[in-house]
Amino acid sequence: MPKSYKELSNACTKLEKHFREPQDIEFTIEQGKFYLLQTRTAKMSAGALVKTSVDMVKEKLIDKNKALTRIPAQQLEALLHRTMNESKIKEHKQLAKGIAASPGAASGIAVFDVKKAIELGEAGKKVILVRKETKPEDVPAFFSAEGILTSLGGKSSHAAIVSRGMGKPCIVGCAELKINYDNNTCTANGITVKDGETISIDGSRGIIFIGEVPTVEPKVTKDFQTVLSWAQKAKQLGVRANADTPDAAKLARQYGAQGIGLCRTERMFNETDRIGLFVEMIMAESLDERKQVLKKLQELQKKDFIGILKAMEGYKVTIRLLDPPLHEFLPNPEELMDKIYKENDNSRKTKRVLDRARELAEVNPMMGHRGVRVGITYPEIYRMQITALFEATAQLAKGKINAKPQIMIPQIGSLEELNYIKSIYDDVKKQMQQKHKMRFKINFGTMLEVVRACLTSDELVNTAEFFSFGTNDLTQAVFSFSREDAEGKFLPEYMEKELIEISPFQSIDVNGVGHLMKIGIKQGRDIKKDLEIGICGEHGGDPNSIKFCHSADVSYVSASPHRIPIAIVAAAQAAIEQKKKKSKK
Ligand code: PEP
Ligand code: MG
């Protein structure tokens, strides 16, 4: 039917030129006559959106700004991670649903024991580590596992943060999944999975399936890189990474991050040789004992800093001093009691550990002895970290490496706290300048993650050289609920009952948290006009929050490495949309 074919072809060209979008066209040919029935913009996968954007720019149908704004940034996630093959999902039973904590799909045998997961992973088996929660000493198992599943915890729990840093799929807070360590099984919805049985997890949606769901590999195509390069030029917001290891920093840089907005030093203690020392340091009962451990830690920490600063050479790297959730690192007194009882252990050493663990246990860890409060009660810890950073910087300077470290203090609520730590910083700086006969430029700044810090930013700015909003803690503080409890216990129902549209931990609550941020920004910039103000909570990778940050004049967002491309595109979209609005006015 050459005549009809030509008519169809002409219609397609005309419609696509008119709508400037690929069309989904319905037509019929009856008794040789061509009828066009319907046309609408085609539904497209992320890959198709990227390809058609680049194609249409080449064909001069649209400009680069239009090409960037027609791609929902969030959808790009599918191009960066392995995804489940949609057509095969229905062949698998759903076991349970939890919180999507780190995107990507993975399958493997369920393993409940950390040591076993390491052994099997190293032997080449595909493993999904299934735990109630994870602790820093479990990190070696993260390396050997394909994915991580926990029944407790929220998006900023240990399992979630470490998985995101490593780019491993992870589901947390799966409350309906009952894990039994006695017989190594987990049960949900009447289905029991035994140790060694295969499961699949979709970390982008938080769903667990029985058996092995086939996956589709991600593809960073040339077209995707083209779109990213356009976005880099169009955006005004800086995009940095939340990275705690040299590998995460390298990956973030490949994806286009220009600096590290948050290096959580407590997450650098992941490796097995550090974690034992870290616990020893906190558990130490006297200053002398602690100083002994700190000496060893300082060397290791210096090495870690060198690695991460090298990986981000030329860009700012914000090193945040220790903010350890103590309950994650220290022995749990109840578990310890249980062990003592089972093993009939009456030794003095064990009793002392138990006493110290009880002494350090917090009633409310979210508002407990953390961040700068640990830095003030044990000043030798922050002194060690500051010294290690100066030593690392000196060594890099001697090797002509352009390192740009800055120091950031967590959980600050008052100028007095900040000044207390600043005096340690000043003292170390003086000593280091004398020792190394060089001048250091290491900016000293604070997080704004405590409500009082936002409200008194005009005071803090007198000491702080930069601010960074910790919107994870700020959201918890503003709502007065903990993320773990909210996401695990009542937020889903709030959403079902339409009391809340989207989790404030996912997208910034503009009216509450955002309002407080605006106060913090205005008061700071009224005194220091060019003050650098970033955001390093998980919201830094969320497109809607990025839009808010752009409008609030935040200097940069910091996101986990795998969200960097999304953040870059979202930042570009925010800039383009604001320009468009202004020109309309
Ligand atoms: C925050 O509170 O937003 C933050 C980045 O710190 P953390 O998540 O480590 O508490
Ligand atoms: Mg915080």
XYZ file of C-alpha atoms and ligand atoms in Angstrom:
596
model
C 0.000 0.000 0.000
C 2.606 2.565 -1.055
C 0.086 5.393 -1.166
C -1.191 4.765 2.376
C 2.327 4.263 3.622
C 3.305 7.676 2.294
C 0.234 9.280 3.858
C 1.039 7.706 7.209
C 4.662 8.730 6.968
C 3.750 12.335 6.112
C 1.251 12.460 8.962
C 3.886 11.179 11.412
C 6.410 13.805 10.364
C 3.846 16.576 10.486
C 2.498 15.578 13.899
C 5.923 15.186 15.448
C 6.999 18.570 14.093
C 3.823 20.135 15.396
C 3.859 18.638 18.885
C 7.651 18.449 19.177
C 7.296 15.125 20.952
C 7.300 11.547 19.658
C 3.696 10.583 18.978
C 1.689 7.487 19.730
C -0.506 7.337 16.647
C -3.557 5.231 15.836
C -4.641 4.827 12.240
C -6.616 2.552 10.013
C -6.781 1.842 6.311
C -10.166 0.893 4.976
C -10.698 -0.002 1.345
C -7.447 1.658 0.507
C -8.281 4.885 2.336
C -6.010 6.091 5.121
C -7.672 7.396 8.315
C -5.814 8.989 11.195
C -7.738 8.154 14.384
C -5.831 9.567 17.296
C -2.507 10.990 18.350
C -0.951 11.659 21.724
C 2.511 12.144 23.142
C 4.159 8.760 23.533
C 4.838 7.340 26.977
C 8.566 6.832 27.207
C 11.065 5.025 29.372
C 13.979 7.032 30.802
C 16.225 5.704 28.022
C 13.746 6.769 25.358
C 13.351 10.221 26.895
C 17.107 10.748 26.843
C 17.471 9.510 23.261
C 14.574 11.534 21.892
C 15.817 14.653 23.695
C 19.177 14.395 21.976
C 17.598 13.471 18.614
C 15.147 16.369 18.666
C 17.900 18.856 19.493
C 19.907 17.513 16.550
C 16.829 17.881 14.343
C 16.414 21.440 15.690
C 12.863 20.611 16.791
C 13.588 21.756 20.347
C 16.382 23.606 22.124
C 18.595 22.216 24.904
C 16.532 23.812 27.663
C 13.371 22.153 26.421
C 15.298 18.893 25.977
C 16.384 19.004 29.622
C 13.036 19.929 31.138
C 11.070 17.179 29.376
C 12.961 14.437 31.278
C 11.582 13.780 34.783
C 14.890 13.732 36.693
C 13.729 11.015 39.062
C 13.234 8.583 36.153
C 16.935 8.736 35.355
C 17.507 6.453 38.307
C 16.494 3.554 36.057
C 19.501 4.254 33.813
C 21.963 4.096 36.656
C 21.005 0.853 38.355
C 20.142 -2.687 37.510
C 16.337 -2.915 37.400
C 13.923 -5.843 37.576
C 12.640 -7.140 34.266
C 9.065 -5.838 34.478
C 7.617 -8.609 32.317
C 8.965 -11.296 34.659
C 7.902 -9.810 37.993
C 4.410 -11.285 37.866
C 5.881 -14.786 37.828
C 7.198 -14.219 41.369
C 5.396 -14.061 44.702
C 5.826 -10.883 46.693
C 7.208 -11.638 50.151
C 7.011 -8.205 51.780
C 7.435 -4.475 51.322
C 9.828 -2.225 53.218
C 11.500 1.157 52.775
C 13.381 1.634 49.516
C 16.762 2.643 50.944
C 19.246 2.190 48.110
C 18.170 1.681 44.489
C 18.838 -1.243 42.190
C 17.702 -4.844 41.942
C 19.512 -7.918 43.214
C 18.934 -11.612 43.785
C 20.720 -14.119 45.942
C 20.364 -16.628 48.703
C 19.068 -15.247 51.989
C 21.845 -15.382 54.603
C 21.169 -14.281 58.169
C 24.631 -14.626 59.622
C 27.258 -11.973 58.911
C 30.269 -14.316 58.939
C 28.537 -16.820 56.687
C 27.569 -14.051 54.264
C 31.228 -13.047 53.987
C 32.387 -16.638 53.432
C 29.740 -17.460 50.846
C 30.174 -14.118 49.072
C 33.908 -14.602 48.869
C 33.332 -18.113 47.515
C 31.403 -16.574 44.619
C 27.840 -17.186 45.831
C 25.262 -14.463 45.312
C 24.068 -13.468 48.770
C 21.372 -11.203 50.175
C 22.282 -10.294 53.744
C 19.133 -10.384 55.877
C 19.398 -8.800 59.340
C 17.166 -7.026 61.832
C 19.625 -4.137 61.597
C 23.294 -3.759 60.788
C 26.233 -2.335 62.683
C 29.567 -0.951 61.549
C 31.300 -4.264 62.261
C 29.011 -5.926 59.666
C 30.397 -3.849 56.798
C 32.700 -6.592 55.379
C 29.508 -8.546 54.633
C 28.188 -5.596 52.607
C 31.124 -6.007 50.263
C 30.360 -9.694 49.679
C 26.585 -9.312 49.412
C 24.561 -8.434 46.330
C 22.040 -6.596 48.457
C 20.986 -5.877 52.030
C 17.609 -6.310 53.696
C 16.771 -5.227 57.253
C 13.521 -5.381 59.182
C 14.361 -2.302 61.280
C 15.694 1.185 60.578
C 14.889 4.041 58.254
C 16.540 5.771 55.327
C 19.348 7.123 57.475
C 20.030 3.901 59.362
C 23.441 2.282 59.143
C 22.384 -0.256 56.492
C 20.812 2.443 54.308
C 23.719 4.872 54.399
C 26.452 2.304 53.871
C 24.554 0.627 51.001
C 23.943 3.910 49.232
C 27.621 4.774 49.594
C 28.575 1.456 48.007
C 25.810 1.525 45.401
C 24.297 -1.750 46.665
C 20.531 -2.308 46.567
C 19.031 -2.126 50.034
C 15.640 -2.335 51.715
C 15.284 -1.315 55.364
C 12.469 -0.991 57.889
C 10.597 -4.011 56.552
C 8.456 -4.283 59.685
C 6.208 -7.078 58.356
C 9.228 -9.348 57.949
C 9.794 -11.318 61.134
C 13.397 -12.458 61.357
C 14.283 -15.365 63.589
C 17.999 -15.784 64.266
C 17.420 -18.980 66.263
C 16.520 -20.980 63.176
C 17.693 -18.459 60.549
C 14.404 -17.847 58.819
C 12.244 -14.875 57.987
C 8.503 -14.824 57.619
C 5.992 -12.429 56.100
C 2.499 -12.812 54.674
C 2.424 -16.497 55.599
C 5.586 -17.289 53.625
C 8.757 -18.435 55.364
C 12.162 -18.090 53.750
C 14.897 -20.357 55.098
C 18.621 -19.724 55.145
C 19.963 -20.447 51.631
C 16.690 -19.907 49.755
C 16.717 -17.423 46.897
C 15.039 -14.042 47.164
C 15.134 -10.869 45.070
C 15.046 -7.314 46.339
C 14.082 -4.172 44.483
C 15.832 -1.371 46.363
C 14.168 1.286 44.186
C 10.668 0.271 45.265
C 11.313 -1.549 48.510
C 9.747 -4.847 47.410
C 11.034 -8.351 48.170
C 10.153 -11.296 45.919
C 10.572 -15.032 46.249
C 13.029 -16.605 43.788
C 15.288 -14.968 41.250
C 13.655 -12.174 39.285
C 15.644 -11.543 36.069
C 17.189 -8.075 35.839
C 18.043 -5.534 33.163
C 21.528 -3.980 33.186
C 21.868 -0.181 33.368
C 23.341 1.687 30.431
C 25.037 5.078 30.618
C 24.773 5.854 26.895
C 26.519 8.578 24.943
C 23.185 10.378 24.718
C 22.888 10.332 28.519
C 26.354 11.839 28.793
C 25.338 14.523 26.293
C 22.270 15.392 28.394
C 24.434 15.551 31.522
C 26.907 17.905 29.859
C 24.049 20.251 28.877
C 22.723 20.105 32.430
C 26.152 20.904 33.915
C 26.213 24.103 31.877
C 22.610 25.111 32.591
C 22.599 24.661 36.374
C 23.580 27.291 38.898
C 23.549 25.161 42.038
C 26.747 23.337 42.867
C 26.460 19.549 43.076
C 28.711 17.755 45.539
C 28.739 14.237 46.917
C 28.113 12.571 50.231
C 31.085 10.228 50.163
C 33.096 8.584 52.923
C 35.592 6.492 50.974
C 37.992 7.139 48.059
C 35.999 4.713 45.872
C 32.725 6.537 46.519
C 34.510 9.847 45.822
C 35.899 8.558 42.519
C 32.499 7.299 41.423
C 30.842 10.594 42.357
C 33.458 12.473 40.363
C 32.864 10.273 37.311
C 29.195 11.145 37.544
C 30.015 14.867 37.634
C 30.207 15.778 41.334
C 32.309 18.857 42.004
C 33.451 18.232 45.537
C 32.369 16.407 48.667
C 29.686 18.136 50.690
C 29.723 15.570 53.467
C 32.285 13.002 54.502
C 30.896 11.315 57.609
C 34.046 10.423 59.523
C 32.257 7.848 61.670
C 31.512 5.968 58.438
C 35.216 5.945 57.586
C 35.638 3.594 60.533
C 34.090 0.847 58.443
C 37.126 -1.253 57.872
C 37.667 -4.015 60.359
C 40.968 -2.685 61.706
C 39.357 0.661 62.537
C 36.087 -0.422 63.999
C 37.621 -2.304 66.921
C 39.777 0.711 67.750
C 36.841 3.040 67.455
C 34.797 1.049 69.961
C 37.837 0.833 72.242
C 38.210 4.602 72.067
C 34.629 5.264 73.118
C 34.623 2.544 75.751
C 37.886 3.766 77.290
C 37.417 4.537 80.965
C 40.239 7.028 81.390
C 41.836 9.803 79.403
C 45.146 7.947 79.265
C 43.521 4.806 77.963
C 41.652 6.823 75.324
C 44.755 8.719 74.247
C 46.570 5.430 73.608
C 43.875 4.353 71.187
C 43.613 7.791 69.625
C 47.280 7.704 68.681
C 46.700 4.607 66.565
C 43.476 5.975 65.134
C 45.125 9.247 64.135
C 47.515 7.467 61.773
C 44.711 5.463 60.179
C 42.502 8.507 59.909
C 45.305 10.507 58.287
C 45.657 7.750 55.669
C 41.893 7.793 55.040
C 41.864 11.575 54.625
C 44.742 11.425 52.157
C 42.843 8.867 50.069
C 39.637 10.846 49.887
C 41.313 14.236 49.337
C 43.374 12.791 46.491
C 40.287 11.323 44.852
C 38.667 14.789 44.881
C 41.794 16.775 44.060
C 40.998 20.351 43.081
C 37.555 20.341 44.697
C 36.414 21.153 48.217
C 36.067 18.194 50.564
C 34.019 18.784 53.694
C 35.176 16.528 56.484
C 32.601 16.312 59.227
C 33.985 15.517 62.639
C 32.665 12.519 64.470
C 28.888 12.204 64.861
C 28.516 8.580 65.905
C 25.126 7.254 66.826
C 26.600 5.565 69.916
C 23.932 2.867 70.071
C 25.063 1.641 66.634
C 28.692 1.277 67.613
C 28.639 0.141 71.207
C 27.668 -3.205 72.677
C 23.992 -3.310 73.508
C 23.671 -3.873 77.297
C 20.715 -6.252 76.861
C 22.507 -8.361 74.241
C 25.586 -8.347 76.429
C 23.565 -9.552 79.423
C 22.077 -12.288 77.292
C 25.534 -13.406 76.187
C 26.893 -13.310 79.724
C 23.988 -15.443 80.907
C 24.277 -17.959 78.073
C 28.057 -18.286 78.352
C 28.081 -18.078 82.119
C 30.784 -15.444 81.810
C 31.642 -13.964 85.212
C 34.932 -12.360 84.267
C 35.789 -8.891 85.569
C 36.548 -7.680 82.057
C 33.079 -8.552 80.795
C 31.484 -6.942 83.795
C 33.420 -3.741 83.194
C 32.350 -3.697 79.548
C 28.746 -4.164 80.656
C 28.998 -1.337 83.193
C 30.514 1.013 80.652
C 27.935 0.057 77.995
C 25.175 0.823 80.524
C 26.801 4.120 81.426
C 26.981 5.184 77.778
C 23.526 3.916 76.739
C 21.196 6.768 75.839
C 17.542 7.133 76.676
C 16.835 8.877 73.387
C 19.738 8.443 70.938
C 18.242 10.922 68.482
C 18.573 13.686 71.042
C 21.324 12.124 73.077
C 25.061 12.240 73.491
C 26.171 12.768 69.913
C 27.959 15.114 67.526
C 29.606 18.113 69.099
C 28.423 16.947 72.521
C 30.851 14.013 72.260
C 33.466 16.481 70.978
C 33.009 18.603 74.087
C 32.934 15.804 76.646
C 35.902 14.051 74.981
C 37.789 16.968 73.343
C 40.765 14.709 72.648
C 38.696 12.933 69.959
C 38.067 16.057 67.883
C 41.650 17.194 68.507
C 42.883 13.898 67.057
C 40.658 14.249 63.974
C 41.620 17.887 63.352
C 45.308 17.013 63.732
C 44.961 14.061 61.344
C 43.386 16.335 58.726
C 46.133 18.962 59.051
C 48.805 16.244 58.828
C 47.130 14.760 55.733
C 46.917 18.203 54.110
C 50.578 18.903 54.864
C 51.648 15.615 53.316
C 49.555 16.229 50.206
C 50.907 19.774 49.855
C 54.441 18.387 49.914
C 53.449 16.027 47.092
C 51.985 19.010 45.165
C 48.457 17.631 45.380
C 45.844 20.376 45.309
C 43.757 19.283 48.313
C 40.954 21.532 49.553
C 39.720 20.179 52.866
C 37.310 21.918 55.182
C 36.144 20.971 58.649
C 32.500 20.823 59.652
C 31.054 20.390 63.143
C 27.843 18.379 63.613
C 24.880 18.997 65.945
C 25.858 22.554 66.858
C 23.138 24.413 68.761
C 25.005 27.393 70.151
C 27.889 29.734 69.380
C 29.535 28.663 72.632
C 29.742 25.053 71.443
C 31.147 26.143 68.097
C 33.709 28.451 69.709
C 34.839 25.698 72.063
C 35.747 23.486 69.107
C 37.141 26.469 67.161
C 39.662 27.067 69.930
C 40.892 23.466 69.547
C 41.066 24.006 65.776
C 43.024 27.274 66.240
C 45.430 25.618 68.626
C 46.089 22.664 66.306
C 46.454 25.019 63.333
C 49.085 27.078 65.136
C 51.074 23.980 66.066
C 50.828 22.562 62.570
C 51.891 25.820 60.892
C 54.984 25.830 63.106
C 55.712 22.152 62.613
C 55.285 22.096 58.829
C 56.398 25.680 58.188
C 53.447 26.294 55.910
C 50.168 28.207 55.937
C 46.992 26.160 55.913
C 43.647 27.168 54.410
C 41.161 24.768 55.961
C 37.745 26.414 56.310
C 35.904 25.874 59.570
C 32.125 25.575 59.311
C 29.068 24.186 60.968
C 26.100 22.057 60.141
C 22.686 23.607 60.662
C 20.684 20.584 61.764
C 19.494 21.687 65.186
C 16.530 24.097 65.261
C 18.385 26.519 67.514
C 21.283 26.683 65.062
C 18.947 27.897 62.291
C 17.383 30.451 64.605
C 20.755 31.785 65.784
C 22.643 31.569 62.487
C 23.404 35.289 62.822
C 25.505 34.391 65.864
C 27.093 31.233 64.430
C 28.176 33.048 61.282
C 30.653 35.047 63.334
C 32.731 31.889 63.763
C 31.575 29.655 60.920
C 33.075 30.130 57.468
C 30.309 28.085 55.853
C 26.983 26.447 56.715
C 25.539 23.140 55.608
C 21.976 22.114 56.361
C 21.605 18.625 57.769
C 18.026 18.194 56.721
C 17.792 14.614 58.017
C 18.134 15.705 61.629
C 16.432 19.035 61.027
C 13.330 17.260 59.716
C 13.243 14.981 62.737
C 13.629 17.978 65.038
C 11.001 20.120 63.320
C 8.418 17.320 63.302
C 9.493 15.969 66.683
C 9.441 12.393 65.437
C 12.305 10.085 64.646
C 12.751 8.941 61.085
C 12.909 5.290 62.088
C 9.636 5.417 64.014
C 7.903 7.596 61.446
C 8.797 5.541 58.383
C 8.425 2.217 60.121
C 5.285 2.842 62.147
C 2.971 5.655 61.106
C 3.957 7.668 58.021
C 2.575 5.091 55.541
C -0.798 5.376 57.250
C -0.581 9.186 57.278
C -0.084 8.985 53.527
C -2.923 6.514 53.051
C -5.202 8.818 55.043
C -3.919 11.730 52.981
C -2.660 13.633 56.012
C 0.678 13.969 54.290
C 1.399 13.772 50.578
C 5.018 12.764 50.583
C 7.424 11.779 53.344
C 9.225 14.881 54.691
C 12.340 12.687 54.822
C 12.173 12.243 51.064
C 11.234 15.731 49.971
C 11.876 18.889 52.020
C 8.856 20.093 53.962
C 8.954 23.563 52.438
C 6.561 25.266 54.883
C 8.266 24.009 58.045
C 11.845 22.862 57.482
C 12.175 25.092 54.405
C 10.979 28.115 56.359
C 13.592 27.482 59.002
C 16.249 27.103 56.318
C 15.277 30.452 54.835
C 15.670 32.096 58.253
C 19.094 30.479 58.651
C 20.180 31.617 55.185
C 18.910 35.199 55.503
C 20.416 35.814 58.936
C 23.756 34.340 57.846
C 23.978 36.220 54.565
C 22.854 39.513 56.146
C 26.189 39.395 57.964
C 28.369 37.569 55.414
C 26.980 38.310 51.959
C 28.867 35.566 50.135
C 28.531 32.895 52.779
C 28.636 29.418 51.246
C 25.563 27.454 52.330
C 24.988 23.866 51.280
C 22.644 21.051 52.109
C 23.897 17.565 52.865
C 20.847 15.686 54.146
C 19.386 12.960 51.926
C 17.154 15.633 50.368
C 20.196 16.796 48.396
C 19.409 14.108 45.795
C 15.661 14.703 45.567
C 14.490 16.750 42.534
C 11.705 18.652 44.365
C 14.008 19.531 47.246
C 16.661 20.628 44.747
C 14.105 22.957 43.167
C 13.436 24.456 46.599
C 17.175 24.809 47.295
C 17.654 26.652 44.021
C 14.858 29.091 44.834
C 16.173 29.595 48.390
C 19.618 30.526 47.043
C 21.450 27.570 48.544
C 24.997 27.367 47.112
C 25.159 23.611 46.525
C 23.421 20.327 47.175
C 25.276 17.226 48.266
C 23.931 13.807 47.307
C 25.059 10.191 47.427
C 27.200 9.224 44.401
C 24.484 7.356 42.538
C 22.137 10.321 42.709
C 24.626 12.840 41.303
C 23.335 12.678 37.683
C 19.764 13.119 38.930
C 20.836 16.084 41.052
C 22.661 17.689 38.113
C 19.626 17.392 35.821
C 17.231 18.555 38.560
C 19.462 21.566 39.307
C 19.501 22.474 35.614
C 15.715 22.158 35.419
C 15.299 24.415 38.450
C 17.511 27.078 36.858
C 15.724 26.875 33.483
C 12.260 27.016 35.049
C 13.132 29.994 37.231
C 14.568 31.873 34.249
C 11.407 31.144 32.280
C 9.217 32.431 35.105
C 11.273 35.605 35.423
C 11.152 36.315 31.697
C 7.339 35.817 31.696
C 7.023 38.417 34.449
C 21.688 15.289 58.484
O 21.281 15.242 59.641
O 21.011 15.720 57.527
C 23.033 14.790 58.162
C 23.542 14.927 56.963
O 23.687 14.118 59.153
P 23.443 12.541 59.469
O 22.492 12.035 58.425
O 24.770 11.921 59.399
O 22.872 12.641 60.828
Mg 22.763 14.815 61.186
